[in-house]
Coordinates of C-alpha atoms and ligand atoms in Angstrom, one line a residue:
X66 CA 20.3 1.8 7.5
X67 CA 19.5 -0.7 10.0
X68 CA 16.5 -3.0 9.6
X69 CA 14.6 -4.5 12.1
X70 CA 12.0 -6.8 13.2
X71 CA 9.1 -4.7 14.5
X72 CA 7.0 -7.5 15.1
X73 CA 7.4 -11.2 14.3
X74 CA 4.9 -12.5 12.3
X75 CA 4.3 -15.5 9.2
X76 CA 1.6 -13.1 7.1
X77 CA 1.2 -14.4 4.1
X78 CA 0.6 -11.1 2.0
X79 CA 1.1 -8.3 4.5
X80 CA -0.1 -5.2 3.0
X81 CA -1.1 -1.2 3.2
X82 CA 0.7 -0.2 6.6
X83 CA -1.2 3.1 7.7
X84 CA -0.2 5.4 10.2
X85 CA -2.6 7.0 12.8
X86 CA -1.0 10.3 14.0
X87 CA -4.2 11.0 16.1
X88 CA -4.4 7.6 17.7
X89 CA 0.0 7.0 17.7
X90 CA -1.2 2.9 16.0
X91 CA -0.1 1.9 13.0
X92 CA -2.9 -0.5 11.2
X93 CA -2.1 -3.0 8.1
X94 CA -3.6 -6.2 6.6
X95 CA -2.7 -9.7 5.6
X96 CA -4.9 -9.6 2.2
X97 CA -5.2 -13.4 1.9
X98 CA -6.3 -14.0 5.1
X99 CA -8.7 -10.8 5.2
X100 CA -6.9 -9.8 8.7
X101 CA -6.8 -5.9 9.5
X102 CA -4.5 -5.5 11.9
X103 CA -4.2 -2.4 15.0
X104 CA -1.0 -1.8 16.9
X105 CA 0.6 0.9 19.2
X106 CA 4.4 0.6 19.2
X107 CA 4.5 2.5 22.2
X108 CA 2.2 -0.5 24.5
X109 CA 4.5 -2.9 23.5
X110 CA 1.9 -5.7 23.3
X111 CA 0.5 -7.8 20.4
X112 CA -2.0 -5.8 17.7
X113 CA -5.2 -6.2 17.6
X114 CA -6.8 -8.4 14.7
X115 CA -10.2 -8.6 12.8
X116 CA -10.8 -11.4 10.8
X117 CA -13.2 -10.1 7.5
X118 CA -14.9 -13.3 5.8
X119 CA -13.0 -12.1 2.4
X120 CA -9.8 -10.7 1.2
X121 CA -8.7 -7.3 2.5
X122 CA -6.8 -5.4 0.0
X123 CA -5.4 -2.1 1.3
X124 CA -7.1 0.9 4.0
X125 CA -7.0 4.1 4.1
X126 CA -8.3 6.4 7.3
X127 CA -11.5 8.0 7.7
X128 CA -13.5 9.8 10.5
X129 CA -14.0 7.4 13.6
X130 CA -12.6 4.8 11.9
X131 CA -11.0 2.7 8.8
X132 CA -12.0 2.3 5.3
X133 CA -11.4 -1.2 3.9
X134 CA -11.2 -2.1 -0.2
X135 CA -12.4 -6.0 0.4
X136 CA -12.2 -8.1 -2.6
X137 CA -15.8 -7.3 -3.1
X138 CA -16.1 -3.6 -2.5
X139 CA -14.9 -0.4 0.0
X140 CA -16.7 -0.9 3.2
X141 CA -16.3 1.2 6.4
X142 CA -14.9 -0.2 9.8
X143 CA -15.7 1.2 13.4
X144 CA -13.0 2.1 15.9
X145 CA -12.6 0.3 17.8
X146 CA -13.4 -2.7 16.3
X147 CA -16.4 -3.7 16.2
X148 CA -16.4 -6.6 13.3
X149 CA -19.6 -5.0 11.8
X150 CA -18.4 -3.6 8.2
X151 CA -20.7 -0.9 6.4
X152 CA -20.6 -1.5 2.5
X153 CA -20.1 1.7 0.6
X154 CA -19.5 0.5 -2.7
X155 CA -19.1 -2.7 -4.4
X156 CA -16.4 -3.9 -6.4
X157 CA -17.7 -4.0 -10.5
X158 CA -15.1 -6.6 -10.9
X159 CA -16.0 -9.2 -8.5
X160 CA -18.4 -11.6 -9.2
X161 CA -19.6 -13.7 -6.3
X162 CA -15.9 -15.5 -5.1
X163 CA -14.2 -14.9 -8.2
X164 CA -13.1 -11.7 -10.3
X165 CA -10.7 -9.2 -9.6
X166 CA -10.2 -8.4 -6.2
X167 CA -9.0 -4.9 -5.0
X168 CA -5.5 -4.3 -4.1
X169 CA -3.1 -1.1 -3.3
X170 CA -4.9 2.6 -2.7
X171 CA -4.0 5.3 -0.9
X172 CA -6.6 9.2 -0.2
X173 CA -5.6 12.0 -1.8
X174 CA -5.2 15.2 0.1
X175 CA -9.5 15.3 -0.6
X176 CA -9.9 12.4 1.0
X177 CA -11.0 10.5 -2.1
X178 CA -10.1 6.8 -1.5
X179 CA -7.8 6.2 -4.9
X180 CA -7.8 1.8 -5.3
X181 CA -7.2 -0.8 -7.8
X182 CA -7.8 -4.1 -8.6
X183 CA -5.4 -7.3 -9.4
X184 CA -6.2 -9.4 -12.2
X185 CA -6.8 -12.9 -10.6
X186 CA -4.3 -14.4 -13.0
X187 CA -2.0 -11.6 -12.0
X188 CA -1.3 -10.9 -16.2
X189 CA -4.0 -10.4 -18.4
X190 CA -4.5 -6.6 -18.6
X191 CA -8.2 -6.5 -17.0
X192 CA -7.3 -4.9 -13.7
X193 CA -8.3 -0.9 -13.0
X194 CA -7.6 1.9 -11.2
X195 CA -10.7 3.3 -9.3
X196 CA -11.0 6.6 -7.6
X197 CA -14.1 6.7 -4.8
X198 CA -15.3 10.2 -4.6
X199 CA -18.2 11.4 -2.3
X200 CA -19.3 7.7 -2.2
X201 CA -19.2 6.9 -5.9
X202 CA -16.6 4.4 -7.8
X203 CA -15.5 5.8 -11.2
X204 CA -13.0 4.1 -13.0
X205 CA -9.8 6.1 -14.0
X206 CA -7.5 4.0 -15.8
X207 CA -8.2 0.4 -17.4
X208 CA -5.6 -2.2 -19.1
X209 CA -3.3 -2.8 -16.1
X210 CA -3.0 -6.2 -14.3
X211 CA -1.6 -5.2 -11.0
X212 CA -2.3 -2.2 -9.7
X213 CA 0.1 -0.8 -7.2
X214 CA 2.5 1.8 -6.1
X215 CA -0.3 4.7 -5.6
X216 CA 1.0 8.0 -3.8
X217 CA 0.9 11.8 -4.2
X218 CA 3.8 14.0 -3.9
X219 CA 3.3 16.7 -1.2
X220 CA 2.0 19.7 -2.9
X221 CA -0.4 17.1 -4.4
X222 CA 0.5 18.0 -7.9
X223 CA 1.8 14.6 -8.7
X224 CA -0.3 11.1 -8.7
X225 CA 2.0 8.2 -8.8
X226 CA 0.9 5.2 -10.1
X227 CA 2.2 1.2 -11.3
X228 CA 1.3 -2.1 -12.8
X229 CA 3.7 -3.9 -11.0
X230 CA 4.5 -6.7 -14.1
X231 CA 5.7 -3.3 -16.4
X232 CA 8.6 -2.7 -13.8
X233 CA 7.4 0.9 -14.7
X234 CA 6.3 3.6 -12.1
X235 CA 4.2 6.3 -13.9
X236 CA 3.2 9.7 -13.0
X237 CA 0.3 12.0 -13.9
X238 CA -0.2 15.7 -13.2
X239 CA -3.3 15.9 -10.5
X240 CA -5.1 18.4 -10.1
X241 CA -6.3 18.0 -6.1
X242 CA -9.5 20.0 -6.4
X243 CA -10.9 18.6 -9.2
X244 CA -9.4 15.5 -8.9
X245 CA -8.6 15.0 -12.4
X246 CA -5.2 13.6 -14.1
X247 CA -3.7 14.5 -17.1
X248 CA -1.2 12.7 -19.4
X249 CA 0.7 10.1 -17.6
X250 CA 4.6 9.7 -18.1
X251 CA 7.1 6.9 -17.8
X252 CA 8.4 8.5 -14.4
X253 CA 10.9 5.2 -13.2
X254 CA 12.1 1.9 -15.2
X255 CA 13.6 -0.6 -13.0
X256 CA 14.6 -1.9 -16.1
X257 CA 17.3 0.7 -16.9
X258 CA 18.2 0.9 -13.5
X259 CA 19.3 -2.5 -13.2
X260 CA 17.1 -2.7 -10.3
X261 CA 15.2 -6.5 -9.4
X262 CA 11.8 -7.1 -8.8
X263 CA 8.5 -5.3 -9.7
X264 CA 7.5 -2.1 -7.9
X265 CA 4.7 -3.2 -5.4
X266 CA 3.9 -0.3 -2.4
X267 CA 4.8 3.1 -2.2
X268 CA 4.7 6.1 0.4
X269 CA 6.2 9.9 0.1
X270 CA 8.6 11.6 2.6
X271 CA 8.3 15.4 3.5
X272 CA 11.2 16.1 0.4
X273 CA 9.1 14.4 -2.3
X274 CA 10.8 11.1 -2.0
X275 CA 9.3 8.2 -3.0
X276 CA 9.9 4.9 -1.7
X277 CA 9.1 1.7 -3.4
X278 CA 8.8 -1.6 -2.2
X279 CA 10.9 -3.6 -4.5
X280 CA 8.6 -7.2 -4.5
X281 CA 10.7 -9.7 -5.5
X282 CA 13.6 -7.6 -5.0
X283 CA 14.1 -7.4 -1.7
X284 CA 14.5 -4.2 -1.1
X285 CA 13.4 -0.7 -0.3
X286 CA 14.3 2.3 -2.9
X287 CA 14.1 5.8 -2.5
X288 CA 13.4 8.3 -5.9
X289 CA 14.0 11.5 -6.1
X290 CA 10.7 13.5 -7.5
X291 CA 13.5 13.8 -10.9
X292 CA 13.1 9.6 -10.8
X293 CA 16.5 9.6 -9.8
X294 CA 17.6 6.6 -7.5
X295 CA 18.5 8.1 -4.3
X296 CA 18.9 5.1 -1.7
X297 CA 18.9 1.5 -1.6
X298 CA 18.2 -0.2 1.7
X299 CA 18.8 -4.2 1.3
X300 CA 16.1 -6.2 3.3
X301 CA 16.0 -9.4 4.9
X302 CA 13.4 -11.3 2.5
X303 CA 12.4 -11.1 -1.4
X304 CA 9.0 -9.9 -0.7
X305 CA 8.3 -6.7 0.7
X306 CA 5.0 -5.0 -0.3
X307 CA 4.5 -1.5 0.9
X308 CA 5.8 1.3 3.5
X309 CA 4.2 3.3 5.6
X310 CA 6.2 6.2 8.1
X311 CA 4.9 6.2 11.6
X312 CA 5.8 6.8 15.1
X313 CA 7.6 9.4 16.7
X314 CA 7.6 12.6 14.4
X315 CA 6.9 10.1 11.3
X316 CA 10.7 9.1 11.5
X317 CA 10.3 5.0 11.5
X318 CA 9.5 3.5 8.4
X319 CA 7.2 0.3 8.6
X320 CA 7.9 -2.5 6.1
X321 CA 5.4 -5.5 5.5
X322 CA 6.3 -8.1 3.8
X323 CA 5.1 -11.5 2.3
X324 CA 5.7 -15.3 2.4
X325 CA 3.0 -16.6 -0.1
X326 CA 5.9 -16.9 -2.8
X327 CA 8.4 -19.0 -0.6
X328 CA 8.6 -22.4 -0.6
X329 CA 9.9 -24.2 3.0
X330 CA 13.5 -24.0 1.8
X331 CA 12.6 -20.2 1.2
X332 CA 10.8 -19.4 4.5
X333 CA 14.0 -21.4 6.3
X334 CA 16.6 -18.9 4.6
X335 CA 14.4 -15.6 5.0
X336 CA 13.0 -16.3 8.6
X337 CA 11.8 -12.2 8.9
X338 CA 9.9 -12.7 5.7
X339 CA 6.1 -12.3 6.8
X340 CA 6.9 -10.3 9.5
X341 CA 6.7 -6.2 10.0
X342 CA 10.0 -4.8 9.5
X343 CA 11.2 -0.7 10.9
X344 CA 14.1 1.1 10.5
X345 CA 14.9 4.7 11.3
X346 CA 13.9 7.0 8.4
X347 CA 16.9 9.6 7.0
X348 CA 13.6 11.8 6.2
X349 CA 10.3 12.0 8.3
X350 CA 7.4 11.5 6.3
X351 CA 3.5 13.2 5.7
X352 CA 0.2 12.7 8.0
X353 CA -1.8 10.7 5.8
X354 CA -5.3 12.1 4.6
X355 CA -8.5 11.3 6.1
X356 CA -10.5 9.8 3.9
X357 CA -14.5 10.6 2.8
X358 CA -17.2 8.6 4.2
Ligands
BGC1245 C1 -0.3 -8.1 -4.7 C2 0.3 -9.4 -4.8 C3 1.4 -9.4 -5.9 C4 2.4 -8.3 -5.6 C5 3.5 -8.2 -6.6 C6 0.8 -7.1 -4.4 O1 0.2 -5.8 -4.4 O2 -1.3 -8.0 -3.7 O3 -0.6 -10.4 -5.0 O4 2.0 -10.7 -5.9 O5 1.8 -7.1 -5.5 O6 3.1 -7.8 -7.8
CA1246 CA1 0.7 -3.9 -3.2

């Protein structure tokens, strides 16, 4: 599979790629510098940026507009931009510049905006996964202290789920109506399949496939829904952090990627780290849901 530079760029934690099959423009942040980025393959231009006074952690879609899990709370964003975000709910972890911020999410097929939080020392089990359900935060799961990886097979009967420092992915039966989960299981050890890196971002394809950004790793995998390892695809930096399908028929896969753990000898060997990656996609992927709110 051959990888490409979509756009240049020097993000220092590029994050949450998002595809807009209504509007063909593929949106994703730079968490540490709160930037939420806008961009149509097709124009051929530069994407669009708004600057948020606060780290940005992951969006999802929602009517007329993005949803945003800020270090401080889900707010709603205008499109176009208009700078002016709406708070919807407020993050019960952060407290005024400090805390745990938010971090990966993803909607189910409800539209309930599924996000967790980061433990700011990145170890100490404090982190939580929160789901936001006709505008109220209820936390799901506690002890973890990254959360990442979140993404539903396509009949929805699956919610898949990491904390990146376990090299573990999980999975728990969901049920889509009520939005409940039942027991999780160990689902994928990177552990046992010799694999490097922690498992950071995730998306599904249309055959249940789930691909894993491989942080620290540098590289892309693919799981069957068995948890079998089904493709490698060797990247050209240690640090990507989530994939999103987009374009044409959802057959290009978008790669972000991160520079905030290379030093300059680092950044001089991996020159496409920061930057958005593509490649074709060997399966096409799912509209992603619209969100509540
Ligand atoms: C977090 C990063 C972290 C990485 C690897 C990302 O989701 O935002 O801060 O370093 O996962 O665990
Ligand atoms: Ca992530």
């Amino acid at each position: 599979m051959h990888v490409e530079t979509a756009l240049e760029m020097t993000m220092s934690l590029g994050e949450s790629p998002l595809w807009s099959v209504e509007r063909q423009t593929l949106y994703w942040v730079d968490i540490n510098r709160g930037a939420i980025y806008a961009w149509r393959p097709e124009a051929a231009s530069r994407p669009d940026r708004l600057v948020l006074d606060e780290q940005v952690g992951c969006i999802a879609l929602c009517e007329g507009g993005l949803l945003a899990a800020t270090a401080s709370g889900i707010v709603r964003l205008r499109l176009p931009f208009d700078g002016r975000p709406e708070p919807l709910a407020a993050n019960p972890q952060w407290r005024a510049g400090s805390g745990n911020r938010f971090n990966d999410g993803h909607c189910d097929a409800a539209g309930r905006f599924w996000v967790g939080t980061l433990a700011a020392d990145e170890q100490s089990p404090s982190a939580a996964l929160y789901c936001v359900d006709r505008g109220e935060l209820v936390r799901r799961r506690s002890r973890i202290a990254i959360s990442n990886g979140l993404a539903f097979s396509p009949d929805g009967s699956w919610l898949y789920h990491t904390d990146s420092p376990t090299r573990c992915i999980l999975r728990y039966p969901f049920d889509v109506d009520s939005g409940t989960l039942g027991e999780g299981e160990a689902w994928v050890d990177l552990e046992a399949l010799g694999l490097p890196g922690v498992p950071d971002g995730a998306a599904v394809d249309r055959e249940g496939g789930y691909w894993s950004a491989l942080y620290g790793g540098g590289r892309l995998v693919r799981f069957s829904p068995a948890g079998e390892l089904l493709a490698s695809v060797e990247l050209p930096c240690p640090h990507p952090t989530m994939v999103a399908f987009g374009g044409p028929g959802l057959r290009t896969l978008y790669v972000t990627t991160a520079t905030q753990h290379l030093d300059a000898v680092g950044r001089r060997r991996w020159p496409a780290a920061g930057s958005l990656l593509s490649l074709a996609a060997p399966v096409a992927g799912l509209p992603e849901p619209v969100g509540q709110g």
